[in-house]
Amino acid sequence: MTYKETLFFVGKCLTINHENHNKLIVENLLKEESIDWDNVVKLSTSHYVFPALYCNLKQADFLHYLPEDLVEYMKHITDLNRERNELIIEQAKEINDLLLKNSITPIFLKGTGNLLEGLYNDIAERMVGDIDFLVELKHFRKAVEILKKDGYSEYYKDIPDTTLVNRHYPKMIKDNRISSVEVHYKMVSDKRFKEFNYHFIKNNIKPENNFHFLSDEDKIIMTAINKQFNDHGSKLKNFSLRNSYDLLVLSKKASPLKAIKKIKNYLLLNHFLFSSNKVLNNPKIIEFENNYSSESFYKKQIQGTNKKKHIKKRKLIAKIEHRFNLLIKCFHSKEHRIYLYERIKSML
């Protein structure tokens, strides 16, 4: 199996409990016993969907088609991820209680928010890195100080404070806690989406079990922006099955196309909807606007799956552009000049 074939096979597997036509296709492929499981493990691991793959195959009762040793390995990794997520949930509850006691309302974002809200059939499905949460700008510094008094400290000790040029405080950790924490005062760095801020989402915040989350539509917007711009997907032209799977699950609760149309530059987010629909083999619930721009973007993504040099080249270009934009901002922003100076000084 080529990388592209493996990508689309895993994409279909992630939809088998949502789309019957993909369930039939996957079962026929499994019966043929032609799957390169080494490639499937490598790809699904690199896309952070290995546990989600196992959970979906198990729910569809397809595990008997797989090699026994592979099933045991998948179960082991999924169990470990479930245990980790249970600890993340426990840590998030601790943070939530601490900040609420100090009259600050954290809004949990991305994977942690989805876990706390019970978005997945099994909490083991989602692989989570940091605990990300948003607070209102006026409470931002206070929230950071409260966490520091509680034992949190910066993960990177010798780099400058990136807050002024980023959307969150630098990553923080605490002894005997499983996950690092990122305190956000905004959700987006790209100026084209500056409207998607606390004031945009505040009237639709969902309170549930003493936690607070983005609305389903705002979660879809966040997922699209995070993939395409915060993680540079629009430049790299790469796929992220974890983000696309989140979109699939969220699309059961809200129309993705309706959601992104709340944003002025929604057509840039439509690329993500279009490509997610294709890589997951056309699930009906992922609606998108069919246009030339999105189709062209998707074709470039496919080109990148055929030649690794495309990905390396795009990553290099994105890195150069990021540094060039930082230098340009230094001409106009004192904060960026201070940041750059401190960053250079820390390297000496």
Coordinates of N, CA and C in Angstrom, one line a residue, residues 138-346:
K138 N -8.9 40.4 30.4 CA -8.7 41.1 31.6 C -8.3 40.1 32.8
H139 N -8.6 38.8 32.6 CA -8.3 37.8 33.6 C -7.0 37.0 33.3
F140 N -6.4 37.3 32.2 CA -5.3 36.4 31.6 C -4.2 36.4 32.6
R141 N -3.6 37.5 32.9 CA -2.4 37.5 33.8 C -2.7 36.9 35.2
K142 N -3.9 37.2 35.7 CA -4.3 36.7 37.0 C -4.4 35.2 37.0
A143 N -4.9 34.6 35.9 CA -5.0 33.2 35.7 C -3.7 32.5 35.7
V144 N -2.7 33.2 35.0 CA -1.3 32.6 35.0 C -0.7 32.6 36.4
E145 N -0.9 33.7 37.1 CA -0.3 33.9 38.4 C -0.9 32.9 39.4
I146 N -2.2 32.6 39.3 CA -2.9 31.6 40.2 C -2.3 30.3 39.9
L147 N -2.1 29.9 38.7 CA -1.5 28.6 38.4 C -0.1 28.5 38.9
K148 N 0.7 29.6 38.8 CA 2.0 29.6 39.3 C 2.1 29.4 40.8
K149 N 1.1 30.0 41.5 CA 1.0 29.9 43.0 C 0.6 28.4 43.3
D150 N 0.0 27.8 42.4 CA -0.5 26.4 42.6 C 0.6 25.4 42.3
G151 N 1.8 25.9 41.8 CA 2.9 25.0 41.5 C 3.2 24.8 40.1
Y152 N 2.5 25.5 39.2 CA 2.9 25.4 37.7 C 4.1 26.4 37.4
S153 N 4.9 26.0 36.5 CA 6.0 26.8 36.0 C 6.2 26.6 34.5
E154 N 7.0 27.5 33.9 CA 7.2 27.4 32.5 C 8.0 26.1 32.1
Y155 N 7.5 25.5 31.1 CA 8.2 24.2 30.6 C 9.6 24.6 30.0
Y156 N 9.7 25.6 29.3 CA 11.0 26.1 28.7 C 11.5 27.2 29.6
K157 N 12.6 26.9 30.2 CA 13.1 27.9 31.2 C 14.0 29.0 30.6
D158 N 14.6 28.8 29.5 CA 15.5 29.8 29.0 C 15.1 30.5 27.7
I159 N 13.8 30.6 27.5 CA 13.3 31.3 26.3 C 12.5 32.5 26.8
P160 N 12.4 33.6 26.0 CA 11.6 34.7 26.5 C 10.1 34.4 26.5
D161 N 9.3 35.3 27.2 CA 7.9 35.2 27.2 C 7.3 35.5 25.8
T162 N 6.7 34.5 25.2 CA 6.2 34.7 23.9 C 4.7 35.2 23.8
T163 N 4.2 35.6 25.0 CA 2.8 35.9 25.0 C 2.4 37.0 24.1
L164 N 3.2 38.1 24.0 CA 2.8 39.2 23.2 C 2.8 38.9 21.7
V165 N 3.5 37.9 21.3 CA 3.6 37.6 19.9 C 2.9 36.3 19.6
N166 N 2.2 35.7 20.6 CA 1.5 34.5 20.4 C 0.1 34.6 20.9
R167 N -0.7 33.6 21.0 CA -2.1 33.6 21.5 C -2.2 33.0 22.8
H168 N -1.2 32.6 23.5 CA -1.3 32.0 24.8 C 0.0 32.2 25.6
Y169 N 0.0 32.0 26.9 CA 1.1 32.1 27.7 C 2.0 30.8 27.4
P170 N 3.3 30.9 27.5 CA 4.2 29.8 27.3 C 3.7 28.5 28.0
K171 N 3.9 27.4 27.5 CA 3.5 26.1 28.1 C 4.0 26.0 29.5
M172 N 3.1 25.5 30.4 CA 3.4 25.4 31.8 C 3.2 23.9 32.2
I173 N 4.0 23.5 33.2 CA 3.9 22.2 33.8 C 3.9 22.2 35.3
K174 N 3.4 21.1 35.9 CA 3.4 21.0 37.3 C 3.8 19.6 37.7
D175 N 4.6 19.5 38.8 CA 5.1 18.1 39.2 C 3.9 17.2 39.5
N176 N 4.0 16.0 39.1 CA 3.0 15.0 39.4 C 1.6 15.2 38.6
R177 N 1.7 16.0 37.6 CA 0.5 16.2 36.7 C 0.9 15.7 35.3
I178 N 0.0 15.1 34.6 CA 0.2 14.4 33.4 C 0.4 15.3 32.2
S179 N -0.2 16.5 32.2 CA -0.2 17.3 31.0 C 0.3 18.7 31.2
S180 N 0.9 19.2 30.1 CA 1.2 20.6 30.2 C 0.0 21.5 29.9
V181 N 0.1 22.8 30.2 CA -1.1 23.7 30.2 C -0.7 24.9 29.4
E182 N -1.7 25.3 28.5 CA -1.5 26.6 27.8 C -2.8 27.5 28.1
V183 N -2.5 28.6 28.7 CA -3.5 29.6 29.0 C -3.7 30.6 27.8
H184 N -4.8 30.6 27.2 CA -5.0 31.4 26.0 C -5.8 32.7 26.4
Y185 N -5.4 33.8 25.7 CA -6.2 35.0 25.8 C -6.8 35.3 24.5
K186 N -6.4 34.6 23.4 CA -7.1 34.6 22.1 C -6.9 33.3 21.5
M187 N -7.7 33.0 20.5 CA -7.7 31.6 19.9 C -7.0 31.6 18.6
V188 N -6.7 32.7 18.0 CA -6.2 32.8 16.6 C -5.1 33.8 16.5
S189 N -4.0 33.4 15.8 CA -2.9 34.4 15.6 C -3.1 35.1 14.3
D190 N -3.7 34.5 13.3 CA -3.8 35.1 12.0 C -4.8 36.2 12.0
K191 N -4.4 37.4 11.5 CA -5.2 38.6 11.5 C -6.5 38.5 10.7
R192 N -6.5 37.6 9.7 CA -7.6 37.4 8.8 C -8.8 36.8 9.6
F193 N -8.6 36.3 10.8 CA -9.6 35.7 11.6 C -9.7 36.4 13.0
K194 N -9.2 37.6 13.1 CA -9.2 38.3 14.4 C -10.6 38.5 15.0
E195 N -11.6 38.5 14.1 CA -13.0 38.6 14.6 C -13.4 37.4 15.5
F196 N -12.7 36.3 15.3 CA -13.0 35.1 16.1 C -12.3 35.2 17.4
N197 N -12.9 35.9 18.3 CA -12.2 36.2 19.6 C -13.2 35.9 20.8
Y198 N -12.8 36.4 22.0 CA -13.7 36.1 23.1 C -15.1 36.7 23.0
H199 N -15.1 37.9 22.4 CA -16.4 38.6 22.3 C -17.3 37.9 21.2
F200 N -16.7 37.2 20.3 CA -17.4 36.5 19.2 C -18.1 35.3 19.9
I201 N -17.4 34.6 20.8 CA -17.9 33.3 21.3 C -18.6 33.4 22.6
K202 N -18.5 34.5 23.3 CA -19.0 34.6 24.7 C -20.5 34.4 24.9
N203 N -21.3 34.8 23.9 CA -22.7 34.7 24.1 C -23.2 33.3 23.8
N204 N -22.4 32.5 23.3 CA -22.8 31.1 22.9 C -22.0 30.1 23.8
I205 N -21.3 30.5 24.8 CA -20.5 29.6 25.6 C -21.5 28.6 26.3
K206 N -21.2 27.3 26.3 CA -22.0 26.3 26.9 C -21.5 25.9 28.3
P207 N -22.3 26.2 29.3 CA -22.0 25.7 30.7 C -22.6 24.3 30.8
E208 N -21.7 23.4 31.3 CA -22.2 22.0 31.5 C -21.4 21.3 32.6
N209 N -22.0 20.8 33.6 CA -21.4 20.2 34.8 C -20.3 21.0 35.4
N210 N -20.5 22.3 35.5 CA -19.6 23.2 36.1 C -18.4 23.6 35.2
F211 N -18.4 23.1 34.0 CA -17.4 23.5 33.0 C -18.0 24.4 31.9
H212 N -17.1 25.0 31.1 CA -17.6 25.9 30.1 C -16.9 25.6 28.8
F213 N -17.7 25.5 27.7 CA -17.1 25.1 26.4 C -17.6 26.1 25.3
L214 N -16.9 26.0 24.2 CA -17.4 26.7 23.0 C -18.7 26.0 22.5
S215 N -19.5 26.8 21.8 CA -20.7 26.2 21.1 C -20.2 25.2 20.1
D216 N -21.1 24.3 19.6 CA -20.7 23.3 18.6 C -20.2 24.0 17.3
E217 N -20.9 25.1 16.9 CA -20.5 25.8 15.7 C -19.2 26.4 15.9
D218 N -18.9 27.0 17.1 CA -17.7 27.7 17.3 C -16.5 26.7 17.4
K219 N -16.8 25.5 17.9 CA -15.8 24.4 17.9 C -15.4 24.0 16.5
I220 N -16.4 24.0 15.6 CA -16.1 23.7 14.2 C -15.2 24.7 13.6
I221 N -15.5 26.0 13.9 CA -14.6 27.1 13.4 C -13.2 27.0 14.0
M222 N -13.2 26.7 15.3 CA -11.9 26.6 16.0 C -11.1 25.4 15.4
T223 N -11.7 24.3 15.1 CA -11.0 23.1 14.5 C -10.4 23.5 13.1
A224 N -11.2 24.2 12.3 CA -10.8 24.6 11.0 C -9.6 25.6 11.0
I225 N -9.8 26.6 11.8 CA -8.7 27.6 11.9 C -7.4 27.0 12.5
N226 N -7.6 26.1 13.5 CA -6.4 25.5 14.1 C -5.6 24.7 13.1
K227 N -6.3 23.9 12.3 CA -5.6 23.1 11.3 C -5.0 24.0 10.2
Q228 N -5.8 24.9 9.7 CA -5.4 25.6 8.5 C -4.4 26.7 8.8
F229 N -4.5 27.4 10.0 CA -3.7 28.6 10.2 C -2.8 28.5 11.4
N230 N -3.4 28.1 12.6 CA -2.5 27.9 13.8 C -1.4 26.9 13.5
D231 N -1.8 25.8 12.8 CA -0.9 24.7 12.5 C -0.3 24.8 11.1
H232 N -0.6 25.9 10.4 CA 0.0 26.1 9.1 C -0.5 25.2 8.0
G233 N -1.6 24.5 8.1 CA -2.1 23.6 7.1 C -2.3 24.2 5.8
S234 N -2.7 25.5 5.7 CA -2.9 26.2 4.5 C -1.7 26.3 3.7
K235 N -0.5 26.4 4.4 CA 0.8 26.5 3.7 C 1.4 25.2 3.4
L236 N 1.3 24.3 4.3 CA 1.9 23.0 4.2 C 1.1 22.0 3.2
K237 N -0.2 22.3 3.1 CA -1.0 21.5 2.2 C -1.0 20.0 2.7
N238 N -1.0 19.8 4.0 CA -1.0 18.5 4.5 C -2.4 18.1 5.1
F239 N -2.5 16.8 5.3 CA -3.8 16.3 6.0 C -3.5 16.1 7.4
S240 N -4.6 16.2 8.2 CA -4.5 15.8 9.6 C -5.8 15.0 10.0
L241 N -5.6 13.7 10.0 CA -6.8 12.9 10.3 C -7.4 13.1 11.7
R242 N -6.6 13.6 12.6 CA -7.2 13.9 13.9 C -8.1 15.0 13.9
N243 N -7.7 16.1 13.2 CA -8.6 17.3 13.0 C -9.8 16.9 12.2
S244 N -9.6 16.1 11.1 CA -10.8 15.8 10.3 C -11.7 14.9 11.0
Y245 N -11.2 14.0 11.9 CA -12.1 13.1 12.7 C -12.9 14.0 13.7
D246 N -12.2 15.0 14.3 CA -13.0 15.9 15.2 C -14.1 16.6 14.4
L247 N -13.8 17.0 13.2 CA -14.8 17.7 12.4 C -16.0 16.7 12.1
L248 N -15.6 15.5 11.8 CA -16.7 14.5 11.6 C -17.6 14.3 12.8
V249 N -17.1 14.2 14.0 CA -17.9 14.0 15.2 C -18.7 15.3 15.5
L250 N -18.1 16.4 15.3 CA -18.8 17.7 15.5 C -19.9 17.9 14.5
S251 N -19.7 17.4 13.3 CA -20.7 17.6 12.3 C -22.0 16.9 12.6
K252 N -22.0 15.9 13.5 CA -23.2 15.3 13.9 C -24.1 16.2 14.8
K253 N -23.4 17.3 15.3 CA -24.1 18.2 16.2 C -24.5 19.5 15.5
A254 N -23.7 19.9 14.5 CA -23.9 21.2 13.8 C -23.4 21.1 12.4
S255 N -24.1 21.9 11.5 CA -23.6 22.0 10.1 C -22.3 22.7 10.0
P256 N -21.3 22.1 9.5 CA -20.0 22.7 9.4 C -20.0 23.9 8.5
L257 N -20.7 23.8 7.4 CA -20.8 24.9 6.4 C -21.5 26.1 7.0
K258 N -22.6 25.9 7.7 CA -23.3 27.0 8.4 C -22.4 27.6 9.4
A259 N -21.6 26.8 10.1 CA -20.7 27.3 11.2 C -19.7 28.3 10.6
I260 N -19.0 27.8 9.6 CA -17.9 28.7 9.1 C -18.4 29.9 8.4
K261 N -19.6 29.9 7.9 CA -20.2 31.1 7.2 C -20.4 32.2 8.2
K262 N -20.2 32.0 9.5 CA -20.3 33.1 10.5 C -19.1 33.9 10.4
I263 N -18.0 33.4 9.7 CA -16.7 34.1 9.6 C -16.6 34.8 8.3
K264 N -16.1 36.0 8.2 CA -16.0 36.8 7.0 C -15.2 36.0 6.0
N265 N -14.0 35.5 6.3 CA -13.1 34.8 5.4 C -13.4 33.3 5.4
Y266 N -14.7 32.9 5.4 CA -15.0 31.5 5.6 C -14.5 30.6 4.4
L267 N -14.3 31.2 3.2 CA -13.9 30.4 2.1 C -12.5 29.8 2.4
L268 N -11.7 30.4 3.2 CA -10.4 29.9 3.5 C -10.5 28.7 4.4
L269 N -11.6 28.6 5.2 CA -11.9 27.5 6.1 C -12.6 26.4 5.3
N270 N -13.2 26.7 4.2 CA -13.9 25.7 3.4 C -13.0 24.7 2.8
H271 N -11.7 25.1 2.6 CA -10.7 24.2 2.2 C -10.6 23.0 3.1
F272 N -10.6 23.2 4.4 CA -10.5 22.2 5.4 C -11.7 21.3 5.3
L273 N -12.9 21.9 5.2 CA -14.1 21.1 5.1 C -14.1 20.2 3.9
F274 N -13.7 20.7 2.8 CA -13.6 20.0 1.5 C -12.7 18.8 1.6
S275 N -11.4 19.1 2.0 CA -10.4 18.0 2.1 C -10.8 17.0 3.1
S276 N -11.4 17.4 4.2 CA -11.8 16.4 5.3 C -12.8 15.5 4.7
N277 N -13.8 16.0 4.0 CA -14.8 15.2 3.4 C -14.2 14.2 2.4
K278 N -13.2 14.6 1.7 CA -12.6 13.7 0.7 C -11.8 12.6 1.3
V279 N -10.9 13.0 2.3 CA -10.0 12.0 2.9 C -10.8 11.0 3.8
L280 N -12.0 11.4 4.2 CA -12.9 10.5 5.0 C -13.9 9.8 4.0
N281 N -13.7 9.9 2.7 CA -14.5 9.3 1.7 C -16.0 9.7 1.8
N282 N -16.2 11.0 1.7 CA -17.5 11.6 1.5 C -18.6 11.3 2.5
P283 N -18.3 11.5 3.8 CA -19.4 11.4 4.7 C -20.4 12.6 4.5
K284 N -21.7 12.2 4.5 CA -22.7 13.2 4.1 C -22.8 14.4 5.1
I285 N -22.4 14.1 6.4 CA -22.6 15.1 7.4 C -21.6 16.2 7.3
I286 N -20.5 16.0 6.6 CA -19.5 17.1 6.4 C -19.8 17.9 5.2
E287 N -20.6 18.9 5.4 CA -21.1 19.7 4.3 C -20.0 20.7 3.9
F288 N -19.9 21.1 2.7 CA -18.9 22.1 2.2 C -19.4 22.8 1.0
E289 N -18.7 23.9 0.7 CA -19.0 24.6 -0.6 C -18.1 24.1 -1.7
N290 N -18.7 23.6 -2.7 CA -17.9 23.1 -3.8 C -17.4 24.2 -4.7
N291 N -16.2 24.5 -4.7 CA -15.7 25.6 -5.6 C -14.3 25.2 -6.1
Y292 N -13.8 26.0 -7.0 CA -12.5 25.7 -7.7 C -11.4 25.9 -6.7
S293 N -11.4 26.9 -5.8 CA -10.3 27.1 -4.9 C -10.1 25.9 -3.9
S294 N -11.2 25.4 -3.4 CA -11.1 24.2 -2.5 C -10.6 23.0 -3.2
E295 N -11.1 22.8 -4.4 CA -10.7 21.6 -5.2 C -9.2 21.7 -5.5
S296 N -8.7 22.9 -5.9 CA -7.3 23.1 -6.2 C -6.4 22.9 -5.0
F297 N -6.9 23.3 -3.8 CA -6.2 23.1 -2.6 C -6.1 21.6 -2.3
Y298 N -7.2 20.9 -2.5 CA -7.2 19.5 -2.2 C -6.2 18.7 -3.2
K299 N -6.2 19.1 -4.4 CA -5.3 18.5 -5.4 C -3.8 18.7 -5.0
K300 N -3.5 19.8 -4.4 CA -2.1 20.1 -4.0 C -1.8 19.2 -2.7
Q301 N -2.8 19.0 -1.9 CA -2.6 18.1 -0.8 C -2.3 16.6 -1.3
I302 N -3.1 16.2 -2.3 CA -2.9 14.9 -2.8 C -1.5 14.8 -3.4
Q303 N -1.0 15.8 -4.1 CA 0.4 15.8 -4.7 C 1.4 15.6 -3.6
G304 N 1.1 16.2 -2.4 CA 2.1 16.0 -1.3 C 2.1 14.6 -0.7
T305 N 1.1 13.8 -0.9 CA 1.1 12.5 -0.4 C 1.9 11.6 -1.3
N306 N 2.2 12.0 -2.6 CA 2.9 11.2 -3.5 C 4.4 11.4 -3.4
K307 N 4.8 12.6 -3.0 CA 6.3 12.8 -2.9 C 6.6 13.5 -1.6
K308 N 7.5 12.9 -0.8 CA 7.8 13.4 0.5 C 8.5 14.8 0.4
K309 N 9.2 15.0 -0.8 CA 9.9 16.3 -0.9 C 9.0 17.5 -0.9
H310 N 7.7 17.2 -1.4 CA 6.8 18.3 -1.4 C 6.5 18.8 0.1
I311 N 6.4 17.9 1.0 CA 6.1 18.2 2.4 C 7.3 19.0 3.0
K312 N 8.5 18.5 2.7 CA 9.8 19.1 3.3 C 9.9 20.5 2.7
K313 N 9.6 20.7 1.4 CA 9.7 22.0 0.8 C 8.7 23.0 1.4
R314 N 7.5 22.5 1.6 CA 6.4 23.4 2.2 C 6.8 23.7 3.6
K315 N 7.3 22.8 4.4 CA 7.7 23.1 5.8 C 8.8 24.2 5.8
L316 N 9.7 24.0 4.9 CA 10.8 25.0 4.8 C 10.3 26.4 4.5
I317 N 9.4 26.4 3.4 CA 8.8 27.7 3.0 C 8.0 28.4 4.2
A318 N 7.3 27.5 4.9 CA 6.5 28.1 6.0 C 7.4 28.6 7.1
K319 N 8.5 27.9 7.3 CA 9.4 28.4 8.4 C 10.0 29.7 8.0
I320 N 10.5 29.8 6.7 CA 11.1 31.1 6.2 C 10.1 32.2 6.3
E321 N 8.8 31.9 5.8 CA 7.8 33.0 5.8 C 7.5 33.5 7.3
H322 N 7.5 32.5 8.2 CA 7.2 32.9 9.6 C 8.3 33.8 10.1
R323 N 9.6 33.5 9.8 CA 10.7 34.3 10.3 C 10.7 35.7 9.6
F324 N 10.4 35.7 8.3 CA 10.3 36.9 7.6 C 9.2 37.9 8.1
N325 N 8.0 37.3 8.4 CA 6.9 38.1 8.9 C 7.3 38.6 10.3
L326 N 8.0 37.8 11.1 CA 8.4 38.3 12.4 C 9.3 39.5 12.3
L327 N 10.3 39.5 11.3 CA 11.1 40.6 11.1 C 10.4 41.9 10.7
I328 N 9.4 41.7 9.8 CA 8.6 42.8 9.3 C 7.8 43.4 10.5
K329 N 7.3 42.6 11.4 CA 6.5 43.0 12.5 C 7.4 43.8 13.5
C330 N 8.7 43.5 13.5 CA 9.6 44.2 14.4 C 9.7 45.7 14.0
F331 N 9.5 46.0 12.8 CA 9.5 47.4 12.4 C 8.4 48.3 12.9
H332 N 7.3 47.6 13.2 CA 6.1 48.3 13.6 C 5.7 48.0 15.1
S333 N 6.3 47.0 15.7 CA 5.8 46.6 17.0 C 7.0 46.5 18.0
K334 N 6.9 47.3 19.1 CA 7.9 47.3 20.1 C 7.9 45.9 20.8
E335 N 6.7 45.3 21.0 CA 6.6 44.0 21.6 C 7.4 42.9 20.8
H336 N 7.3 43.0 19.5 CA 8.0 42.0 18.7 C 9.5 42.2 18.7
R337 N 9.9 43.5 18.8 CA 11.3 43.8 18.9 C 11.9 43.3 20.2
I338 N 11.2 43.4 21.2 CA 11.6 42.9 22.5 C 11.7 41.4 22.5
Y339 N 10.7 40.8 21.9 CA 10.7 39.3 21.8 C 11.9 38.8 21.0
L340 N 12.1 39.4 19.9 CA 13.2 39.0 19.0 C 14.6 39.1 19.7
Y341 N 14.7 40.3 20.4 CA 16.0 40.5 21.1 C 16.2 39.5 22.2
E342 N 15.2 39.2 23.0 CA 15.3 38.2 24.1 C 15.5 36.8 23.5
R343 N 14.9 36.5 22.4 CA 15.1 35.2 21.7 C 16.5 35.0 21.3
I344 N 17.1 36.1 20.7 CA 18.5 36.0 20.2 C 19.4 35.9 21.4
K345 N 19.1 36.7 22.4 CA 20.0 36.7 23.6 C 20.0 35.3 24.3
S346 N 18.9 34.6 24.3 CA 18.8 33.3 24.9 C 19.6 32.3 24.2

